[in-house]
Amino acid sequence: MNIILLGAPGAGKGTQAAVICEHLNIPTISTGNIIREALRTGTEMGLKAKSYMDEGKLVPDEVVIGIIEERLQNDDCKNGFILDGFPRTIPQAEALDKMGVVIDKVIDIEVPDEVIVTRLSGRRVCEKCGRPYHIVDLKPRVEGVCDDCTGALIQRKDDHIDTVKARLEIYHAETEPLKDYYGAQGKLTIVEGQDKVEDTTALTIKALEA
Ligand code: ADP
Ligand code: ZN
């Protein structure tokens, strides 16, 4: 099954992607993670993407489309895949169609903007292993230190409050129209994000089996 996860930044796409990945045994492809990895290793693509990402802007379509086109050719995608964070614009969705990629299901995780602002501006991530925390809702045992690997907890640059607001604006303008795009194809299921992750997960699994 080929699945797209839609939703605002911070809606919990990554968490639900991990659940589906386990449930269906298909890989998650996160453009955000691929770009961050390219940044860490200092590739040319990473350097090009950095300024956009830091300001909360979208990386140009042709860059992310190239990433996806290459990644989908990998053997591990032949039984299906989950796209997390792609497409984010109508031209990106059209590019998938042009590649001949058939999407079976699109799950849109809906969370109100106010909740997203609180979540993301309080989010911290482990510098070493990437595990996410929250300064109120998901504290580590020792402040500023990762429970798993004792790495330092840092705030992603694009999680600063002004950047979060910019990301939400872009989401509503550029990404939200994809709901109509896939709705018109009869592929869209909306999942209302719940306070408890397990509750959202139950709704996601139901949406997959529908
Ligand atoms: P979030 O969903 O929390 O915004 P991601 O890790 O998915 O985080 O993306 C982080 C950043 O990476 C985005 O703000 C954007 O700059 C870039 N990016 C990721 N995916 C795309 C995409 N499909 N199109 C354009 N830019 C993208
Ligand atoms: Zn860690």
Tab-separated table of C-alpha atoms and ligand atoms in Angstrom:
chain	number	residue	atom	x	y	z
A	1	MET	CA	0.000	0.000	0.000
A	2	ASN	CA	1.281	3.465	-0.913
A	3	ILE	CA	0.307	5.992	1.724
A	4	ILE	CA	0.638	9.746	2.151
A	5	LEU	CA	0.472	11.382	5.574
A	6	LEU	CA	-0.766	14.950	5.434
A	7	GLY	CA	-1.010	17.447	8.251
A	8	ALA	CA	0.493	20.605	9.661
A	9	PRO	CA	4.033	20.601	11.032
A	10	GLY	CA	3.779	19.162	14.528
A	11	ALA	CA	0.495	17.353	13.897
A	12	GLY	CA	2.234	14.087	14.699
A	13	LYS	CA	2.841	12.702	11.211
A	14	GLY	CA	6.181	11.234	12.239
A	15	THR	CA	4.686	9.371	15.194
A	16	GLN	CA	1.841	7.942	13.119
A	17	ALA	CA	4.273	7.046	10.335
A	18	ALA	CA	6.194	4.892	12.816
A	19	VAL	CA	2.964	3.135	13.808
A	20	ILE	CA	1.985	2.387	10.204
A	21	CYS	CA	5.527	1.306	9.392
A	22	GLU	CA	5.323	-1.319	12.132
A	23	HIS	CA	1.757	-2.324	11.272
A	24	LEU	CA	2.273	-2.837	7.523
A	25	ASN	CA	6.030	-3.382	7.458
A	26	ILE	CA	6.688	-0.723	4.816
A	27	PRO	CA	9.306	2.053	5.051
A	28	THR	CA	8.657	5.666	5.978
A	29	ILE	CA	10.131	8.269	3.674
A	30	SER	CA	10.443	11.624	5.402
A	31	THR	CA	11.750	14.440	3.224
A	32	GLY	CA	12.494	16.455	6.393
A	33	ASN	CA	14.734	13.678	7.741
A	34	ILE	CA	16.474	13.179	4.392
A	35	ILE	CA	17.231	16.911	4.163
A	36	ARG	CA	18.455	17.103	7.790
A	37	GLU	CA	20.718	14.119	7.138
A	38	ALA	CA	22.100	15.821	4.008
A	39	LEU	CA	22.740	18.892	6.137
A	40	ARG	CA	24.629	16.898	8.759
A	41	THR	CA	26.828	15.242	6.166
A	42	GLY	CA	27.309	18.568	4.378
A	43	THR	CA	26.201	17.594	0.865
A	44	GLU	CA	25.522	20.274	-1.727
A	45	MET	CA	21.784	19.607	-1.515
A	46	GLY	CA	21.933	20.011	2.270
A	47	LEU	CA	23.694	23.346	1.994
A	48	LYS	CA	21.147	24.586	-0.542
A	49	ALA	CA	18.239	23.570	1.698
A	50	LYS	CA	19.607	24.985	4.954
A	51	SER	CA	18.525	28.613	4.642
A	52	TYR	CA	14.987	27.671	3.616
A	53	MET	CA	14.643	25.199	6.418
A	54	ASP	CA	16.003	27.467	9.146
A	55	GLU	CA	13.469	30.132	8.220
A	56	GLY	CA	10.614	27.638	8.155
A	57	LYS	CA	10.184	28.020	4.398
A	58	LEU	CA	9.637	25.211	1.943
A	59	VAL	CA	12.655	23.910	0.088
A	60	PRO	CA	12.107	24.448	-3.687
A	61	ASP	CA	9.899	21.842	-5.370
A	62	GLU	CA	12.554	20.630	-7.802
A	63	VAL	CA	14.916	19.763	-4.936
A	64	VAL	CA	12.424	17.670	-2.943
A	65	ILE	CA	10.916	16.103	-6.071
A	66	GLY	CA	14.420	14.941	-7.040
A	67	ILE	CA	14.940	13.457	-3.572
A	68	ILE	CA	11.668	11.523	-3.724
A	69	GLU	CA	12.132	10.306	-7.275
A	70	GLU	CA	15.477	8.804	-6.334
A	71	ARG	CA	14.318	7.361	-3.009
A	72	LEU	CA	11.230	5.629	-4.423
A	73	GLN	CA	13.448	3.620	-6.770
A	74	ASN	CA	14.960	1.854	-3.799
A	75	ASP	CA	14.100	-1.847	-3.502
A	76	ASP	CA	12.499	-1.451	-0.083
A	77	CYS	CA	9.639	0.552	-1.652
A	78	LYS	CA	8.356	-2.189	-3.916
A	79	ASN	CA	5.733	-3.440	-1.441
A	80	GLY	CA	4.625	0.045	-0.505
A	81	PHE	CA	5.772	3.071	1.458
A	82	ILE	CA	4.624	5.899	3.673
A	83	LEU	CA	5.362	9.455	2.587
A	84	ASP	CA	5.765	11.762	5.601
A	85	GLY	CA	6.130	15.419	4.640
A	86	PHE	CA	5.745	14.929	0.877
A	87	PRO	CA	3.936	16.207	-1.120
A	88	ARG	CA	3.598	19.624	0.490
A	89	THR	CA	2.500	21.570	-2.593
A	90	ILE	CA	0.220	20.884	-5.562
A	91	PRO	CA	3.183	20.784	-8.019
A	92	GLN	CA	4.802	18.122	-5.793
A	93	ALA	CA	1.611	16.024	-5.931
A	94	GLU	CA	1.461	16.452	-9.696
A	95	ALA	CA	5.083	15.346	-9.957
A	96	LEU	CA	4.210	12.093	-8.143
A	97	ASP	CA	1.400	11.501	-10.642
A	98	LYS	CA	3.803	12.156	-13.526
A	99	MET	CA	6.244	9.618	-12.119
A	100	GLY	CA	3.426	7.085	-12.364
A	101	VAL	CA	3.294	6.595	-8.605
A	102	VAL	CA	-0.164	5.390	-7.572
A	103	ILE	CA	-1.276	6.491	-4.127
A	104	ASP	CA	-3.791	4.273	-2.332
A	105	LYS	CA	-4.565	6.254	0.806
A	106	VAL	CA	-4.035	9.748	2.140
A	107	ILE	CA	-4.425	10.242	5.870
A	108	ASP	CA	-4.697	13.814	7.050
A	109	ILE	CA	-4.005	14.411	10.732
A	110	GLU	CA	-5.834	17.515	11.898
A	111	VAL	CA	-4.669	19.490	14.918
A	112	PRO	CA	-5.700	23.084	15.770
A	113	ASP	CA	-3.035	25.752	15.214
A	114	GLU	CA	-2.953	26.787	18.913
A	115	VAL	CA	-2.105	23.234	19.936
A	116	ILE	CA	0.655	23.074	17.340
A	117	VAL	CA	2.249	26.304	18.519
A	118	THR	CA	2.383	25.025	22.111
A	119	ARG	CA	3.674	21.630	21.053
A	120	LEU	CA	6.425	22.766	18.718
A	121	SER	CA	7.719	25.722	20.691
A	122	GLY	CA	8.101	23.408	23.722
A	123	ARG	CA	9.643	20.576	21.741
A	124	ARG	CA	13.253	19.590	22.346
A	125	VAL	CA	15.180	16.900	20.526
A	126	CYS	CA	18.226	14.885	21.459
A	127	GLU	CA	21.207	16.192	19.558
A	128	LYS	CA	22.646	12.690	19.223
A	129	CYS	CA	19.776	10.245	18.633
A	130	GLY	CA	16.914	12.560	17.626
A	131	ARG	CA	14.466	11.365	20.314
A	132	PRO	CA	11.818	14.051	20.881
A	133	TYR	CA	10.873	15.549	24.282
A	134	HIS	CA	8.639	18.379	25.489
A	135	ILE	CA	9.403	20.880	28.231
A	136	VAL	CA	5.966	20.334	29.831
A	137	ASP	CA	4.402	17.158	28.449
A	138	LEU	CA	7.317	14.821	27.914
A	139	LYS	CA	10.169	15.720	30.231
A	140	PRO	CA	13.397	13.737	30.353
A	141	ARG	CA	14.435	12.233	33.713
A	142	VAL	CA	17.222	14.812	33.992
A	143	GLU	CA	16.588	18.274	32.563
A	144	GLY	CA	18.372	18.836	29.241
A	145	VAL	CA	19.688	15.271	29.013
A	146	CYS	CA	18.426	12.393	26.824
A	147	ASP	CA	17.132	9.366	28.772
A	148	ASP	CA	18.424	6.987	26.101
A	149	CYS	CA	21.877	8.198	25.186
A	150	THR	CA	22.673	11.127	27.588
A	151	GLY	CA	22.932	13.427	24.530
A	152	ALA	CA	22.103	17.116	25.018
A	153	LEU	CA	18.519	18.234	24.344
A	154	ILE	CA	18.301	21.143	21.945
A	155	GLN	CA	15.595	23.184	20.266
A	156	ARG	CA	15.430	22.846	16.489
A	157	LYS	CA	15.949	26.286	14.932
A	158	ASP	CA	12.674	25.937	13.056
A	159	ASP	CA	10.825	25.231	16.331
A	160	HIS	CA	11.320	28.800	17.597
A	161	ILE	CA	7.911	30.389	17.990
A	162	ASP	CA	8.108	32.905	15.125
A	163	THR	CA	9.317	30.222	12.752
A	164	VAL	CA	6.529	27.899	13.867
A	165	LYS	CA	3.990	30.602	12.994
A	166	ALA	CA	5.597	31.073	9.571
A	167	ARG	CA	5.488	27.300	8.980
A	168	LEU	CA	1.788	27.209	9.840
A	169	GLU	CA	1.024	30.033	7.430
A	170	ILE	CA	2.814	28.210	4.647
A	171	TYR	CA	1.006	25.017	5.574
A	172	HIS	CA	-2.413	26.650	5.195
A	173	ALA	CA	-1.494	28.369	1.941
A	174	GLU	CA	0.514	25.663	0.150
A	175	THR	CA	-0.194	22.264	1.698
A	176	GLU	CA	-3.806	22.368	2.837
A	177	PRO	CA	-5.097	22.534	-0.790
A	178	LEU	CA	-3.834	18.947	-1.121
A	179	LYS	CA	-6.830	17.857	0.950
A	180	ASP	CA	-9.101	18.858	-1.947
A	181	TYR	CA	-6.683	17.364	-4.473
A	182	TYR	CA	-6.849	13.905	-2.881
A	183	GLY	CA	-10.412	14.320	-1.623
A	184	ALA	CA	-11.543	14.686	-5.240
A	185	GLN	CA	-9.820	11.353	-5.987
A	186	GLY	CA	-11.692	9.686	-3.107
A	187	LYS	CA	-8.458	8.851	-1.292
A	188	LEU	CA	-8.615	11.160	1.733
A	189	THR	CA	-9.397	10.166	5.315
A	190	ILE	CA	-9.300	12.794	8.046
A	191	VAL	CA	-8.038	11.765	11.473
A	192	GLU	CA	-8.635	14.231	14.302
A	193	GLY	CA	-5.416	14.300	16.326
A	194	GLN	CA	-6.149	13.446	19.970
A	195	ASP	CA	-4.453	14.572	23.176
A	196	LYS	CA	-3.217	11.041	23.764
A	197	VAL	CA	-0.985	9.523	21.104
A	198	GLU	CA	-2.565	6.044	21.569
A	199	ASP	CA	-5.983	7.498	20.745
A	200	THR	CA	-4.711	9.049	17.510
A	201	THR	CA	-2.988	5.779	16.672
A	202	ALA	CA	-6.231	3.828	17.062
A	203	LEU	CA	-7.936	6.218	14.625
A	204	THR	CA	-5.073	5.905	12.138
A	205	ILE	CA	-5.239	2.105	12.163
A	206	LYS	CA	-9.000	2.294	11.658
A	207	ALA	CA	-8.490	4.635	8.702
A	208	LEU	CA	-6.027	2.180	7.132
A	209	GLU	CA	-8.403	-0.729	7.450
A	210	ALA	CA	-11.434	1.140	6.163
B	1	ADP	P1	7.677	19.483	10.065
B	1	ADP	O1	6.649	18.519	9.497
B	1	ADP	O2	7.753	19.445	11.560
B	1	ADP	O3	7.639	20.853	9.472
B	1	ADP	P2	9.776	18.243	8.513
B	1	ADP	O4	10.885	17.552	9.149
B	1	ADP	O5	8.788	17.451	7.715
B	1	ADP	O6	9.098	18.999	9.696
B	1	ADP	O7	10.307	19.409	7.552
B	1	ADP	C1	11.217	20.371	7.993
B	1	ADP	C2	11.561	21.332	6.864
B	1	ADP	O8	12.113	20.620	5.742
B	1	ADP	C3	10.387	22.104	6.264
B	1	ADP	O9	10.055	23.235	7.016
B	1	ADP	C4	10.946	22.438	4.885
B	1	ADP	O10	11.879	23.508	4.942
B	1	ADP	C5	11.716	21.199	4.504
B	1	ADP	N1	10.857	20.239	3.765
B	1	ADP	C6	10.531	18.971	4.165
B	1	ADP	N2	9.724	18.374	3.256
B	1	ADP	C7	9.497	19.278	2.272
B	1	ADP	C8	8.724	19.284	1.072
B	1	ADP	N3	8.002	18.226	0.683
B	1	ADP	N4	8.741	20.421	0.313
B	1	ADP	C9	9.462	21.495	0.656
B	1	ADP	N5	10.194	21.561	1.786
B	1	ADP	C10	10.217	20.471	2.601
B	2	ZN	ZN	19.448	10.626	22.728
